[in-house]
mmCIF file of C-alpha atoms and ligand atoms in Angstrom:
data_model
loop_
_atom_site.group_PDB
_atom_site.id
_atom_site.type_symbol
_atom_site.label_atom_id
_atom_site.label_comp_id
_atom_site.label_asym_id
_atom_site.label_seq_id
_atom_site.Cartn_x
_atom_site.Cartn_y
_atom_site.Cartn_z
ATOM 1 C CA MET A 244 21.300 -21.798 -26.502
ATOM 2 C CA PRO A 245 19.766 -17.985 -26.670
ATOM 3 C CA THR A 246 16.409 -16.945 -28.749
ATOM 4 C CA PRO A 247 17.745 -15.663 -31.658
ATOM 5 C CA LEU A 248 16.395 -12.248 -33.430
ATOM 6 C CA CYS A 249 13.261 -11.726 -35.333
ATOM 7 C CA ALA A 250 13.727 -9.857 -38.528
ATOM 8 C CA ASP A 251 11.592 -7.780 -37.561
ATOM 9 C CA GLY A 252 13.984 -7.198 -34.332
ATOM 10 C CA LYS A 253 11.757 -9.299 -32.565
ATOM 11 C CA LEU A 254 11.756 -12.267 -30.198
ATOM 12 C CA ARG A 255 9.784 -15.303 -31.289
ATOM 13 C CA PRO A 256 10.100 -17.960 -27.965
ATOM 14 C CA THR A 257 8.232 -20.651 -28.789
ATOM 15 C CA TYR A 258 5.564 -22.281 -25.815
ATOM 16 C CA GLU A 259 8.777 -25.536 -26.301
ATOM 17 C CA ASP A 260 11.509 -22.793 -25.688
ATOM 18 C CA ILE A 261 9.801 -21.603 -23.167
ATOM 19 C CA HIS A 262 9.387 -24.960 -21.421
ATOM 20 C CA LYS A 263 12.406 -26.189 -21.377
ATOM 21 C CA LEU A 264 13.569 -22.933 -19.641
ATOM 22 C CA ILE A 265 11.612 -23.279 -17.440
ATOM 23 C CA ASP A 266 12.299 -26.123 -16.871
ATOM 24 C CA ARG A 267 16.125 -25.518 -16.631
ATOM 25 C CA SER A 268 15.445 -22.747 -13.674
ATOM 26 C CA ALA A 269 13.050 -24.669 -11.833
ATOM 27 C CA ALA A 270 16.116 -27.354 -11.016
ATOM 28 C CA TYR A 271 18.304 -25.016 -9.518
ATOM 29 C CA ILE A 272 15.498 -22.835 -8.018
ATOM 30 C CA LYS A 273 14.747 -26.017 -6.740
ATOM 31 C CA ALA A 274 17.861 -27.208 -4.516
ATOM 32 C CA ASP A 275 18.942 -23.747 -4.640
ATOM 33 C CA PHE A 276 15.428 -21.466 -2.923
ATOM 34 C CA ASP A 277 12.195 -25.193 -2.573
ATOM 35 C CA PRO A 278 9.571 -22.092 -2.815
ATOM 36 C CA ASP A 279 6.651 -23.531 -0.520
ATOM 37 C CA LEU A 280 4.803 -21.877 -2.558
ATOM 38 C CA MET A 281 4.474 -19.559 -5.202
ATOM 39 C CA VAL A 282 2.505 -15.838 -6.174
ATOM 40 C CA LEU A 283 2.105 -15.758 -10.017
ATOM 41 C CA ILE A 284 1.805 -12.105 -11.564
ATOM 42 C CA SER A 285 -1.937 -12.593 -13.717
ATOM 43 C CA GLY A 286 -1.634 -11.954 -16.710
ATOM 44 C CA GLY A 287 2.206 -13.225 -18.065
ATOM 45 C CA GLY A 288 3.687 -14.346 -15.131
ATOM 46 C CA LEU A 289 0.368 -17.212 -15.218
ATOM 47 C CA ILE A 290 1.376 -20.176 -18.263
ATOM 48 C CA PRO A 291 5.152 -19.176 -16.830
ATOM 49 C CA GLY A 292 3.880 -20.511 -12.872
ATOM 50 C CA ARG A 293 1.238 -23.347 -14.546
ATOM 51 C CA ILE A 294 4.535 -24.982 -15.901
ATOM 52 C CA MET A 295 6.702 -23.942 -12.762
ATOM 53 C CA ARG A 296 4.620 -25.689 -10.962
ATOM 54 C CA SER A 297 5.060 -29.191 -12.144
ATOM 55 C CA PHE A 298 8.426 -29.177 -11.892
ATOM 56 C CA LEU A 299 8.501 -27.895 -7.689
ATOM 57 C CA LYS A 300 6.283 -30.679 -5.730
ATOM 58 C CA ARG A 301 6.628 -32.075 -3.234
ATOM 59 C CA PRO A 302 6.849 -35.665 -1.971
ATOM 60 C CA SER A 303 2.565 -34.983 -0.142
ATOM 61 C CA GLU A 304 1.985 -34.785 3.635
ATOM 62 C CA LEU A 305 -0.133 -38.070 3.740
ATOM 63 C CA ASP A 306 1.661 -40.086 1.401
ATOM 64 C CA PRO A 307 5.343 -39.175 0.714
ATOM 65 C CA THR A 308 5.181 -42.238 -1.866
ATOM 66 C CA ARG A 309 2.914 -39.389 -4.010
ATOM 67 C CA LEU A 310 3.981 -36.177 -5.130
ATOM 68 C CA ARG A 311 1.761 -32.974 -4.893
ATOM 69 C CA ASN A 312 1.689 -29.705 -6.111
ATOM 70 C CA ILE A 313 2.892 -27.015 -4.088
ATOM 71 C CA PRO A 314 -0.003 -24.179 -3.507
ATOM 72 C CA THR A 315 -0.544 -20.955 -6.045
ATOM 73 C CA GLN A 316 -2.166 -17.752 -6.127
ATOM 74 C CA ALA A 317 -3.079 -15.488 -8.451
ATOM 75 C CA ILE A 318 -1.924 -11.080 -8.274
ATOM 76 C CA GLY A 319 -3.355 -9.169 -10.755
ATOM 77 C CA LEU A 320 -1.338 -6.240 -11.628
ATOM 78 C CA SER A 321 -1.728 -3.807 -14.646
ATOM 79 C CA LEU A 322 1.256 -1.257 -15.846
ATOM 80 C CA TYR A 323 1.024 -1.085 -19.457
ATOM 81 C CA GLU A 324 -2.470 -1.701 -20.324
ATOM 82 C CA GLU A 325 -5.496 -0.042 -20.408
ATOM 83 C CA VAL A 326 -7.977 0.037 -16.535
ATOM 84 C CA ALA A 327 -11.046 1.296 -16.713
ATOM 85 C CA GLY A 328 -11.076 4.578 -14.696
ATOM 86 C CA MET A 329 -7.166 5.488 -14.184
ATOM 87 C CA VAL A 330 -6.707 8.937 -15.051
ATOM 88 C CA GLU A 331 -5.517 9.384 -18.633
ATOM 89 C CA GLY A 332 -1.221 9.228 -18.750
ATOM 90 C CA SER A 333 -0.772 7.252 -15.614
ATOM 91 C CA ILE A 334 -1.009 4.389 -17.705
ATOM 92 C CA GLY A 335 2.460 3.020 -17.935
ATOM 93 C CA LYS A 336 3.804 5.047 -15.613
ATOM 94 C CA SER A 337 2.428 3.444 -12.148
ATOM 95 C CA VAL A 338 0.903 -0.230 -11.206
ATOM 96 C CA THR A 339 -2.204 -0.843 -10.216
ATOM 97 C CA ARG A 340 -3.938 -4.171 -8.393
ATOM 98 C CA THR A 341 -6.732 -5.535 -10.839
ATOM 99 C CA GLN A 342 -6.591 -8.851 -7.701
ATOM 100 C CA TRP A 343 -4.657 -9.188 -4.688
ATOM 101 C CA ILE A 344 -4.818 -12.997 -2.183
ATOM 102 C CA SER A 345 -7.421 -12.256 0.215
ATOM 103 C CA GLU A 346 -6.919 -10.740 3.472
ATOM 104 C CA LYS A 347 -8.689 -14.388 5.198
ATOM 105 C CA ALA A 348 -5.962 -16.761 3.178
ATOM 106 C CA LEU A 349 -3.404 -13.867 4.175
ATOM 107 C CA LEU A 350 -3.883 -14.274 7.754
ATOM 108 C CA GLY A 351 -4.770 -18.027 7.203
ATOM 109 C CA HIS A 352 -1.797 -19.057 8.950
ATOM 110 C CA LYS A 353 -2.768 -16.484 12.308
ATOM 111 C CA ASP A 354 -3.042 -19.517 14.977
ATOM 112 C CA PRO A 355 0.361 -21.550 13.851
ATOM 113 C CA SER A 356 -0.047 -24.326 16.629
ATOM 114 C CA LYS A 357 -3.130 -25.241 14.176
ATOM 115 C CA LYS A 358 -2.092 -27.749 11.514
ATOM 116 C CA VAL A 359 -3.578 -26.444 8.717
ATOM 117 C CA GLU A 360 -5.328 -29.200 6.067
ATOM 118 C CA GLU A 361 -3.310 -29.888 3.312
ATOM 119 C CA GLY A 362 -3.778 -27.774 0.040
ATOM 120 C CA LYS A 363 -6.002 -25.495 2.362
ATOM 121 C CA ASP A 364 -3.237 -23.482 2.856
ATOM 122 C CA ALA A 365 -3.274 -21.845 -0.203
ATOM 123 C CA GLY A 366 -2.744 -18.178 0.813
ATOM 124 C CA GLY A 367 -0.639 -18.469 3.680
ATOM 125 C CA LEU A 368 2.427 -16.442 3.052
ATOM 126 C CA VAL A 369 3.573 -16.301 6.950
ATOM 127 C CA GLY A 370 6.136 -17.980 7.899
ATOM 128 C CA LYS A 371 7.026 -19.289 3.551
ATOM 129 C CA LYS A 372 9.213 -19.298 1.421
ATOM 130 C CA ILE A 373 7.927 -17.254 -1.504
ATOM 131 C CA LEU A 374 8.282 -17.901 -5.144
ATOM 132 C CA ILE A 375 6.713 -14.352 -6.789
ATOM 133 C CA VAL A 376 6.344 -15.295 -10.922
ATOM 134 C CA ASP A 377 5.937 -13.386 -14.006
ATOM 135 C CA GLU A 378 7.135 -13.479 -17.433
ATOM 136 C CA VAL A 379 9.278 -10.461 -18.209
ATOM 137 C CA ASP A 380 11.959 -8.197 -15.745
ATOM 138 C CA ASP A 381 11.328 -5.285 -18.090
ATOM 139 C CA SER A 382 11.756 -1.846 -15.796
ATOM 140 C CA ARG A 383 10.752 -4.357 -12.698
ATOM 141 C CA THR A 384 9.123 -1.401 -11.551
ATOM 142 C CA THR A 385 5.503 -4.677 -11.591
ATOM 143 C CA LEU A 386 8.170 -6.418 -9.778
ATOM 144 C CA GLN A 387 9.201 -3.964 -6.836
ATOM 145 C CA TYR A 388 5.381 -3.786 -6.283
ATOM 146 C CA ALA A 389 4.596 -7.012 -5.926
ATOM 147 C CA TYR A 390 7.221 -7.521 -3.630
ATOM 148 C CA GLN A 391 6.772 -4.076 -1.911
ATOM 149 C CA GLU A 392 2.838 -5.095 -1.024
ATOM 150 C CA LEU A 393 4.079 -8.791 -0.541
ATOM 151 C CA TYR A 394 6.257 -7.943 1.910
ATOM 152 C CA ASN A 395 4.472 -5.262 3.442
ATOM 153 C CA ASP A 396 1.179 -8.417 3.820
ATOM 154 C CA VAL A 397 3.380 -10.163 5.672
ATOM 155 C CA ARG A 398 4.385 -7.622 7.525
ATOM 156 C CA GLN A 399 1.957 -6.301 8.793
ATOM 157 C CA ALA A 400 0.229 -9.957 9.292
ATOM 158 C CA LEU A 401 3.103 -10.920 11.908
ATOM 159 C CA SER A 402 2.851 -7.308 13.267
ATOM 160 C CA SER A 403 -0.708 -8.625 14.183
ATOM 161 C CA MET A 404 0.546 -12.122 16.068
ATOM 162 C CA SER A 405 0.800 -12.440 19.846
ATOM 163 C CA GLU A 406 5.319 -12.803 19.999
ATOM 164 C CA GLN A 407 4.593 -16.072 21.091
ATOM 165 C CA GLU A 408 2.930 -17.607 18.060
ATOM 166 C CA ARG A 409 5.309 -15.282 15.630
ATOM 167 C CA ALA A 410 8.903 -17.207 17.415
ATOM 168 C CA ALA A 411 6.785 -19.730 16.281
ATOM 169 C CA VAL A 412 6.391 -19.031 12.526
ATOM 170 C CA PRO A 413 9.533 -19.680 10.696
ATOM 171 C CA ALA A 414 11.162 -17.101 8.352
ATOM 172 C CA THR A 415 9.706 -15.696 5.953
ATOM 173 C CA LYS A 416 11.883 -15.572 2.082
ATOM 174 C CA PHE A 417 10.943 -14.118 -0.989
ATOM 175 C CA ALA A 418 12.789 -15.401 -4.686
ATOM 176 C CA CYS A 419 10.872 -13.990 -8.088
ATOM 177 C CA PHE A 420 11.461 -15.825 -11.478
ATOM 178 C CA VAL A 421 11.389 -14.261 -14.599
ATOM 179 C CA VAL A 422 11.175 -16.528 -17.866
ATOM 180 C CA HIS A 423 13.097 -13.338 -19.273
ATOM 181 C CA ASN A 424 15.547 -10.439 -17.594
ATOM 182 C CA LYS A 425 16.348 -7.302 -19.503
ATOM 183 C CA ARG A 426 19.678 -6.677 -19.500
ATOM 184 C CA ASN A 427 18.930 -2.459 -19.145
ATOM 185 C CA ILE A 428 18.474 0.085 -16.717
ATOM 186 C CA LYS A 429 16.131 -0.810 -14.132
ATOM 187 C CA LYS A 430 13.896 2.300 -13.043
ATOM 188 C CA GLY A 431 12.312 0.296 -9.777
ATOM 189 C CA LYS A 432 14.502 -1.511 -7.478
ATOM 190 C CA LEU A 433 14.678 -4.714 -5.658
ATOM 191 C CA PRO A 434 17.421 -5.486 -2.914
ATOM 192 C CA ILE A 435 18.934 -8.799 -4.827
ATOM 193 C CA LEU A 436 20.226 -11.392 -2.277
ATOM 194 C CA ASN A 437 22.390 -13.071 -5.053
ATOM 195 C CA GLU A 438 22.938 -9.769 -7.734
ATOM 196 C CA ASN A 439 25.969 -11.089 -10.111
ATOM 197 C CA ASN A 440 24.997 -15.437 -9.882
ATOM 198 C CA HIS A 441 21.644 -15.431 -10.962
ATOM 199 C CA ILE A 442 20.919 -18.050 -13.508
ATOM 200 C CA ALA A 443 20.314 -16.751 -16.844
ATOM 201 C CA GLY A 444 21.272 -18.021 -20.358
ATOM 202 C CA ASP A 445 19.257 -20.679 -20.701
ATOM 203 C CA GLY A 446 18.499 -21.210 -17.413
ATOM 204 C CA ALA A 447 22.363 -23.021 -15.979
ATOM 205 C CA ALA A 448 23.426 -22.395 -13.261
ATOM 206 C CA PRO A 449 25.129 -19.845 -12.290
ATOM 207 C CA ALA A 450 29.752 -19.887 -12.219
ATOM 208 C CA ASN A 451 29.656 -18.139 -8.344
ATOM 209 C CA ASN A 452 26.924 -19.696 -6.320
ATOM 210 C CA ASN A 453 27.738 -18.578 -3.529
ATOM 211 C CA GLN A 454 25.199 -18.746 -1.088
ATOM 212 C CA PRO A 455 23.900 -15.403 0.392
ATOM 213 C CA VAL A 456 23.636 -14.505 3.787
ATOM 214 C CA GLU A 457 20.424 -14.170 5.379
ATOM 215 C CA ARG A 458 19.166 -11.728 7.883
ATOM 216 C CA ILE A 459 16.446 -11.845 9.462
ATOM 217 C CA GLU A 460 14.504 -9.281 9.910
ATOM 218 C CA ASN A 461 11.060 -8.844 12.186
ATOM 219 C CA GLY A 462 10.687 -12.093 10.694
ATOM 220 C CA ILE A 463 11.055 -11.735 7.175
ATOM 221 C CA VAL A 464 14.814 -12.543 5.334
ATOM 222 C CA GLU A 465 16.214 -9.345 4.218
ATOM 223 C CA GLY A 466 16.511 -9.161 0.305
ATOM 224 C CA ILE A 467 15.274 -11.658 -2.352
ATOM 225 C CA ARG A 468 16.497 -13.780 -4.782
ATOM 226 C CA TYR A 469 16.419 -13.272 -7.972
ATOM 227 C CA TYR A 470 16.222 -16.529 -10.906
ATOM 228 C CA ALA A 471 15.748 -15.195 -14.800
ATOM 229 C CA GLY A 472 15.539 -18.196 -17.234
ATOM 230 C CA GLU A 473 17.590 -16.412 -19.724
ATOM 231 C CA ASP A 474 19.377 -12.863 -20.264
ATOM 232 C CA THR A 475 18.164 -10.155 -23.233
ATOM 233 C CA GLU A 476 18.971 -7.202 -24.808
ATOM 234 C CA ASN A 477 16.114 -4.301 -25.171
ATOM 235 C CA GLU A 478 14.473 -6.138 -27.538
ATOM 236 C CA TRP A 479 10.255 -6.312 -27.525
ATOM 237 C CA ILE A 480 9.571 -10.729 -26.177
ATOM 238 C CA ALA A 481 6.728 -11.888 -28.081
ATOM 239 C CA TYR A 482 4.876 -14.550 -26.463
ATOM 240 C CA PRO A 483 3.193 -17.143 -27.963
ATOM 241 C CA TRP A 484 0.571 -16.349 -25.724
ATOM 242 C CA GLU A 485 0.190 -12.891 -27.090
ATOM 243 C CA SER A 486 -0.159 -14.767 -30.716
ATOM 244 C CA GLU A 487 -3.336 -14.999 -32.624
ATOM 245 C CA ASP A 488 -1.520 -17.304 -35.060
ATOM 246 C CA ILE A 489 0.155 -19.643 -33.018
ATOM 247 C CA THR A 490 1.898 -21.664 -36.552
ATOM 248 C CA GLU A 491 2.988 -18.023 -37.747
ATOM 249 C CA HIS A 492 4.228 -17.055 -34.489
ATOM 250 C CA ASN A 493 6.342 -21.069 -34.705
ATOM 251 C CA ARG A 494 7.591 -19.991 -38.414
ATOM 252 C CA LEU A 495 8.942 -17.011 -37.167
ATOM 253 C CA ALA A 496 10.596 -18.460 -34.343
ATOM 254 C CA ALA A 497 11.611 -21.670 -36.666
ATOM 255 C CA ASP A 498 13.096 -18.724 -39.312
ATOM 256 C CA ALA A 499 14.947 -16.917 -36.911
ATOM 257 C CA ARG A 500 16.892 -19.967 -35.153
ATOM 258 C CA LYS A 501 18.103 -21.300 -38.554
ATOM 259 C CA LYS A 502 19.504 -17.596 -40.104
ATOM 260 C CA ALA A 503 21.394 -17.580 -36.220
ATOM 261 C CA GLY A 504 22.551 -21.233 -36.721
ATOM 262 C CA GLN A 505 20.666 -22.980 -34.543
ATOM 263 C CA LYS A 506 18.308 -25.859 -34.074
HETATM 264 P P1 LIG B 678 7.958 -3.792 -16.099
HETATM 265 O O1 LIG B 678 7.078 -3.899 -14.486
HETATM 266 O O2 LIG B 678 8.946 -5.149 -15.206
HETATM 267 O O3 LIG B 678 8.211 -2.504 -16.849
HETATM 268 O O4 LIG B 678 7.275 -4.171 -16.909
HETATM 269 C C1 LIG B 678 6.554 -5.924 -16.685
HETATM 270 C C2 LIG B 678 5.545 -5.898 -17.587
HETATM 271 O O5 LIG B 678 5.736 -5.586 -18.675
HETATM 272 C C3 LIG B 678 4.941 -7.525 -18.461
HETATM 273 O O6 LIG B 678 4.809 -8.300 -16.551
HETATM 274 C C4 LIG B 678 5.229 -7.428 -19.511
HETATM 275 O O7 LIG B 678 3.298 -8.035 -19.325
HETATM 276 C C5 LIG B 678 5.176 -5.924 -19.851
HETATM 277 N N1 LIG B 678 6.434 -5.874 -20.902
HETATM 278 C C6 LIG B 678 6.908 -5.757 -20.648
HETATM 279 N N2 LIG B 678 8.213 -5.677 -21.849
HETATM 280 C C7 LIG B 678 7.591 -6.702 -22.941
HETATM 281 C C8 LIG B 678 8.181 -7.477 -23.605
HETATM 282 O O8 LIG B 678 9.009 -7.668 -24.348
HETATM 283 N N3 LIG B 678 7.240 -8.161 -24.395
HETATM 284 C C9 LIG B 678 6.078 -8.260 -23.811
HETATM 285 N N4 LIG B 678 5.448 -9.607 -24.359
HETATM 286 N N5 LIG B 678 5.533 -7.577 -22.375
HETATM 287 C C10 LIG B 678 6.732 -6.222 -21.625
#
């Protein structure tokens, strides 16, 4: 069921709506990509990523009868918010890093023969299936930046390895998940592998589910898998975690649902 428009022209998904969208999307992502780790774009991607983590658990290597969370990293990017020291006019036009994955963590896999203690390789991107998470893909500027920078970090880490070390790690793969994708003309560019079959519309699996062809270039699968919980038009989405009055947020959301004839 698509998120209905509120009387003021905004979309107001509730926590429950978002939780359910992520639940459905995660089932598909688990089967299609099964990420080794997540990189959450702060702050919008933090709550969706935390919810997603509950659905992407894997059997523990130490005790396969138990499920464990996959490692999660956060990166801070700012596009719309004012950042101290930023020149006026550049706000909203460029992306600024406010937090990043530490170099040490990135190079945690430099020696692949050393078994990294379980749960202690949260920052190791090399050789992993990485799921980047944000709440909304609007102009795509943020996602383009996050993907490019993470890709470059992995490339750099791989280039500092010996040929033998590189051969011992699997290809690094990228995917991204957003709760909402706005159907608009994207300023940012992403080399999407599954362009016409990303999940959307209630997190349902796409009709055309052909596996994208993966081309490995210097130890990295070229391109990125793209998943969206729901495609929306260009309306502003008011997220529950931004609300100062959650009761009112839920009331407006319920009104919109009623008007749209949804339960
Ligand atoms: P993009 O780089 O795709 O234009 O925008 C990404 C960021 O802009 C999001 O992570 C989010 O913080 C903000 N943003 C864009 N559109 C919306 C929206 O409709 N609602 C909210 N709450 N934030 C938005």
